CSV table of C-alpha atoms in Angstrom, one decimal:
chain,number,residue,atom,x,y,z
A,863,UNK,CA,2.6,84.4,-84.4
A,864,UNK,CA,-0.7,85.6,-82.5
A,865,UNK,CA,-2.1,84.0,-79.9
A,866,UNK,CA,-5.1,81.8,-81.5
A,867,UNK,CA,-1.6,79.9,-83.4
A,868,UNK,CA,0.0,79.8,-80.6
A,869,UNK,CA,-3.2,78.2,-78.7
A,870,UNK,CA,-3.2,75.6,-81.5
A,871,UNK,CA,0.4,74.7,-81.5
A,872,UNK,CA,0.4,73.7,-78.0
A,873,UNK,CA,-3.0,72.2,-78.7
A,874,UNK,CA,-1.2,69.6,-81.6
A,875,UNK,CA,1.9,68.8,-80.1
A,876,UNK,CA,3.1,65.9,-77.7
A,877,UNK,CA,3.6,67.4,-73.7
A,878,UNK,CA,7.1,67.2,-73.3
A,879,UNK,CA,7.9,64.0,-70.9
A,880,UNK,CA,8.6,64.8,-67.6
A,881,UNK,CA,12.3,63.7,-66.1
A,882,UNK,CA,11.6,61.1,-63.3
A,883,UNK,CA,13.4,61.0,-60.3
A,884,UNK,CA,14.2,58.3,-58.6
A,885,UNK,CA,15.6,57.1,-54.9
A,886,UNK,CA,18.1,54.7,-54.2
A,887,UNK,CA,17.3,53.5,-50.4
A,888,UNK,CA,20.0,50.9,-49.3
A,889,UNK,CA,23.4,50.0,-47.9
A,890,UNK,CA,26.8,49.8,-49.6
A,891,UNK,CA,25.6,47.8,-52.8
A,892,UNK,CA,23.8,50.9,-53.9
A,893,UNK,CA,26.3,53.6,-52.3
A,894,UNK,CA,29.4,51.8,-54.1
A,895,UNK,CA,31.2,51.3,-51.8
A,896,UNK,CA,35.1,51.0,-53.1
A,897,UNK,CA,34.3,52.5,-56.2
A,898,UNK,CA,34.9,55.6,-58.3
A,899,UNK,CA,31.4,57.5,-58.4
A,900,UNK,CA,30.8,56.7,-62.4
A,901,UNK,CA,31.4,52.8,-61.3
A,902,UNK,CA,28.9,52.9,-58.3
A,903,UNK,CA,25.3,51.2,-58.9
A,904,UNK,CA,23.3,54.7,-59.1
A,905,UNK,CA,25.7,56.1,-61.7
A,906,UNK,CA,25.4,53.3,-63.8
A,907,UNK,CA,21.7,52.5,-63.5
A,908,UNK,CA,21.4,56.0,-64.5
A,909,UNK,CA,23.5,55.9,-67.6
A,910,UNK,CA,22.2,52.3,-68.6
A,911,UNK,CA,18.9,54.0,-68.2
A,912,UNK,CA,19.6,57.2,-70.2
A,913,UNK,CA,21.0,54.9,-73.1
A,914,UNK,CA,17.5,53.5,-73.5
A,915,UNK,CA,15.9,56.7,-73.7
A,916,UNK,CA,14.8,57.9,-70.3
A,917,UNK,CA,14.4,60.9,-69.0
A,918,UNK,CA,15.8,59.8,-65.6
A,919,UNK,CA,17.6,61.2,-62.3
A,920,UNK,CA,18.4,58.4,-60.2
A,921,UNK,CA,19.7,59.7,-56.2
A,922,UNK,CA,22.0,58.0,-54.5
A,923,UNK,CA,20.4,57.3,-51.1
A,924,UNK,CA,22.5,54.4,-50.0
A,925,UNK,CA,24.7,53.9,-46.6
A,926,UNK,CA,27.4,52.2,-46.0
A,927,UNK,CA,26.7,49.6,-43.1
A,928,UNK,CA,22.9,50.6,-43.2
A,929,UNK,CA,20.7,48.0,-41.7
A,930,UNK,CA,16.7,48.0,-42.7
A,931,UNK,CA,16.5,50.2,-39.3
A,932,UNK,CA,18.6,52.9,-40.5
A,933,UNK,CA,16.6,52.8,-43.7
A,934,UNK,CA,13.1,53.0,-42.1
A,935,UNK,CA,14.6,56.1,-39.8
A,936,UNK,CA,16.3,58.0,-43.0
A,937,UNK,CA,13.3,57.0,-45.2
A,938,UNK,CA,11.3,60.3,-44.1
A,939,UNK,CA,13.6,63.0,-45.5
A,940,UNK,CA,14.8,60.8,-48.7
A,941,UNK,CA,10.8,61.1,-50.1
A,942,UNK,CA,11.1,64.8,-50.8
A,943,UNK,CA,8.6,65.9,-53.1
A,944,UNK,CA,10.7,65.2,-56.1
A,945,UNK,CA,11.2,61.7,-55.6
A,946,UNK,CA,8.7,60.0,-58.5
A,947,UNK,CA,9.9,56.3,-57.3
A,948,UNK,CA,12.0,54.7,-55.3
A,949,UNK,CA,14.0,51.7,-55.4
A,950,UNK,CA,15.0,49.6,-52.0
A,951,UNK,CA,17.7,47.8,-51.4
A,952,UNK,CA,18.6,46.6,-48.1
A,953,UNK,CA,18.9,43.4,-46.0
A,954,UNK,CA,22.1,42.4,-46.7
A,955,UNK,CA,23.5,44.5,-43.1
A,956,UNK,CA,20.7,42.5,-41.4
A,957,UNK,CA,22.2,38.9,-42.4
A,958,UNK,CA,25.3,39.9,-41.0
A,959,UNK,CA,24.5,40.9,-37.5
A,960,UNK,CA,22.2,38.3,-37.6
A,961,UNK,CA,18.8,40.5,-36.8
A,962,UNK,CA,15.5,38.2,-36.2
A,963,UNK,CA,13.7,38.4,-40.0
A,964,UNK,CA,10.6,39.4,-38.0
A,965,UNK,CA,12.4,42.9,-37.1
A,966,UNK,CA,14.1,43.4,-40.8
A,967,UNK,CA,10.2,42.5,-42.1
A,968,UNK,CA,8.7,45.4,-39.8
A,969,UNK,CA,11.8,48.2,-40.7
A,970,UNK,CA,10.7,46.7,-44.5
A,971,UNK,CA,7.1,47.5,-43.8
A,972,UNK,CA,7.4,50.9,-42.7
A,973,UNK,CA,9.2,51.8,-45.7
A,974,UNK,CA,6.6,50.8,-47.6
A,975,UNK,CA,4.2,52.5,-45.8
A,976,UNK,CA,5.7,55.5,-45.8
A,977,UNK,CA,5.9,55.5,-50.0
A,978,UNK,CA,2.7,54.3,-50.0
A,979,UNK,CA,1.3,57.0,-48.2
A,980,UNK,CA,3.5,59.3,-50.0
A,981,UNK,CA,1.6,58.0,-53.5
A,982,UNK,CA,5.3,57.0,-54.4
A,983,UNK,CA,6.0,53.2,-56.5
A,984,UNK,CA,8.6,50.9,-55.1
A,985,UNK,CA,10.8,48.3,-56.6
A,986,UNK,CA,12.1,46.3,-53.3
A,987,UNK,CA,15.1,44.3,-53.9
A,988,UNK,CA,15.7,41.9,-52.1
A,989,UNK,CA,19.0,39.1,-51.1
A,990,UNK,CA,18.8,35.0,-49.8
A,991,UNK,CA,19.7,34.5,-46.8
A,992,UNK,CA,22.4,31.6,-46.0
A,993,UNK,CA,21.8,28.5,-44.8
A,994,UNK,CA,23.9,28.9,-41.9
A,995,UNK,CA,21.2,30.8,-39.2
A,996,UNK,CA,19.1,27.5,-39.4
A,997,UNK,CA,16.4,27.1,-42.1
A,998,UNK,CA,13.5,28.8,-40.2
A,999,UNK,CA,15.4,32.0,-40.5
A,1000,UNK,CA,16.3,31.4,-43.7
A,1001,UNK,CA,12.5,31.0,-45.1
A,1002,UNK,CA,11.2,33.9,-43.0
A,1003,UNK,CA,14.2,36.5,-44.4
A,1004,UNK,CA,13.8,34.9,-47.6
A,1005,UNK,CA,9.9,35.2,-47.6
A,1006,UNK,CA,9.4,38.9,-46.3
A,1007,UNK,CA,10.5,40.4,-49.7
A,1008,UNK,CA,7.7,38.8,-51.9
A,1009,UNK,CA,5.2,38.6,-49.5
A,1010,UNK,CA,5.8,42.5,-48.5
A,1011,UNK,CA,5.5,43.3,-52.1
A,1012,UNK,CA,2.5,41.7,-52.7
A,1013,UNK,CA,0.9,43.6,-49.7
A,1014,UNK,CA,2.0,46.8,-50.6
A,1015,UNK,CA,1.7,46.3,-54.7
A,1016,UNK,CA,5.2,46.8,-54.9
A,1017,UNK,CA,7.5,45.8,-57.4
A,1018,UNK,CA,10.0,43.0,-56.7
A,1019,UNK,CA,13.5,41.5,-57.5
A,1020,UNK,CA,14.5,38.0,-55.8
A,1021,UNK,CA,17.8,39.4,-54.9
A,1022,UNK,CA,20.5,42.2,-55.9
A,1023,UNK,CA,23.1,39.9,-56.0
A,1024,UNK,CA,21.6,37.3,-58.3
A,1025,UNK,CA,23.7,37.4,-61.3
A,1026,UNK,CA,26.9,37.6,-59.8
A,1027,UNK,CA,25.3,34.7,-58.2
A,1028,UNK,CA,24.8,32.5,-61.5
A,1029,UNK,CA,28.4,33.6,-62.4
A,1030,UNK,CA,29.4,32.1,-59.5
A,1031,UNK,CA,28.0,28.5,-60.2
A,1032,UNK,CA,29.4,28.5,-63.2
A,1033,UNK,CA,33.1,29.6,-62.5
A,1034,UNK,CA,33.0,30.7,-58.5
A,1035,UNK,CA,36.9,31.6,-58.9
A,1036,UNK,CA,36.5,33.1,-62.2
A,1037,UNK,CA,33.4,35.2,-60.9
A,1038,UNK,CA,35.2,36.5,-58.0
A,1039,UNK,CA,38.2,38.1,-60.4
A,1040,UNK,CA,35.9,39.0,-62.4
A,1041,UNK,CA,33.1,40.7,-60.8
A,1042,UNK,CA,34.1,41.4,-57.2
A,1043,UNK,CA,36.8,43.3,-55.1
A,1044,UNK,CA,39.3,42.0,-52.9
A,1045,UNK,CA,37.2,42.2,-50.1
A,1046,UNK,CA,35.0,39.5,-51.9
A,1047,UNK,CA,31.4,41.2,-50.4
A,1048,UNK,CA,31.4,44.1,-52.8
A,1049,UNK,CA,30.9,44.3,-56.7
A,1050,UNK,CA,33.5,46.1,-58.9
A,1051,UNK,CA,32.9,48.4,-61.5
A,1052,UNK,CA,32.2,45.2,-64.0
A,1053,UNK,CA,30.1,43.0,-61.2
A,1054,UNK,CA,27.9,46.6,-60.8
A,1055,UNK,CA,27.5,46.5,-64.8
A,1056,UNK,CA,25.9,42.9,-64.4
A,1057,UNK,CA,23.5,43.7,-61.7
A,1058,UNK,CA,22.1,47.0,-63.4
A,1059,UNK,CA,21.7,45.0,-66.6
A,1060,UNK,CA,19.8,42.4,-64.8
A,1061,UNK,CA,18.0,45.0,-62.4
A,1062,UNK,CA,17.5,47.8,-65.3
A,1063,UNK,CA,14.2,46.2,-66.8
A,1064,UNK,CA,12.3,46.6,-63.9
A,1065,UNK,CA,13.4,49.5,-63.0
A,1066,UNK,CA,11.7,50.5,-66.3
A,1067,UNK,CA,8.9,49.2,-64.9
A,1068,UNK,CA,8.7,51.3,-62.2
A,1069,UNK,CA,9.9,54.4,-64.5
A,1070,UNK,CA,6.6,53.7,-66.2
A,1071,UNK,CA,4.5,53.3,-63.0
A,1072,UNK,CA,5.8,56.7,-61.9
A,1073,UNK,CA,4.7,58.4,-64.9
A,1074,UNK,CA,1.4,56.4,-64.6
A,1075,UNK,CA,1.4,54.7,-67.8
């Protein structure tokens, strides 16, 4: 085949889609913690993903125990140049030690930032605080997720943990052997399964905001 066919062949046919790569920023929830690798959130994202026809690498960028702070400082070095998109997940470390909203919101903010100055989308998920740290905490945690998004045109999710959530209020006992480990803070293999089916939608969103479509 010369040159000018060649020329034309390329000329005719589709470009060959790209794979995406994506980053996992958070804590435990997207580590998976207490689970085989192939159970954890990333692994199955990826394969739920893959299933539907995506050309997709998702990285596991999660920490066990991470707070927002350790996210904002580890942030720099997970944007590598091959990182399309990036999913964050964190908060949840925050609730526990009780950090002010006002300090999780700025740690939030500078992730942002530093995908939006990186030309990199974001879906930030986010959790509910409890009732238990007074309801002025409560609205400002709860609030910094949407209203951060909207700043930053990010993509958003209420909260990670919202269908093992609404399994919960159906059948709390039956929820907890079904979807979480002994520990009752962390999702097993099947509880991981429920959260990627709820979250993997919008993360096809943000698939298709990485490729620019």
């Amino acid at each position: 085949m010369g040159k000018a066919a060649v020329l034309s062949l390329a000329m005719v046919l589709p470009a060959a889609a790209q794979e995406v790569t994506i980053a996992a920023l958070g804590d435990s929830l997207t580590q998976g913690y207490g689970l085989l690798q192939e159970d954890g959130f990333t692994a199955q994202l990826q394969d739920w993903l893959v299933a539907r026809g995506h050309d997709v690498a998702i990285l596991n960028a999660g920490v066990s125990g991470d707070t927002t702070a350790g996210g904002l400082a580890r942030v720099g070095w997970t944007l590598t140049p091959d990182v399309d998109a990036m999913i964050v997940a964190l908060g949840g470390n925050d609730l526990l030690r009780a950090i002010p909203p006002e300090a999780s919101r700025a740690n939030l903010e500078g992730i942002l930032q530093a995908a939006e100055a990186a030309g990199v989308p974001v879906l930030l998920v986010g959790l509910t605080a409890p009732g238990n740290y007074g309801p002025e905490y409560q609205a400002a945690f709860d609030a910094m997720y949407p209203e951060l998004a909207g700043a930053y045109g990010a993509l958003h999710v209420e909260s990670f943990l919202a269908p093992l959530s609404e399994a919960a209020e159906a059948d709390r006992q039956g929820a907890l052997t079904a979807y979480m480990q002994a520990d009752g803070i962390h999702p097993n293999a099947a509880g991981v399964a429920l959260i990627v089916e709820a979250l993997g939608p919008e993360v096809e969103r943000l698939i298709a905001r990485a490729a620019g479509s």
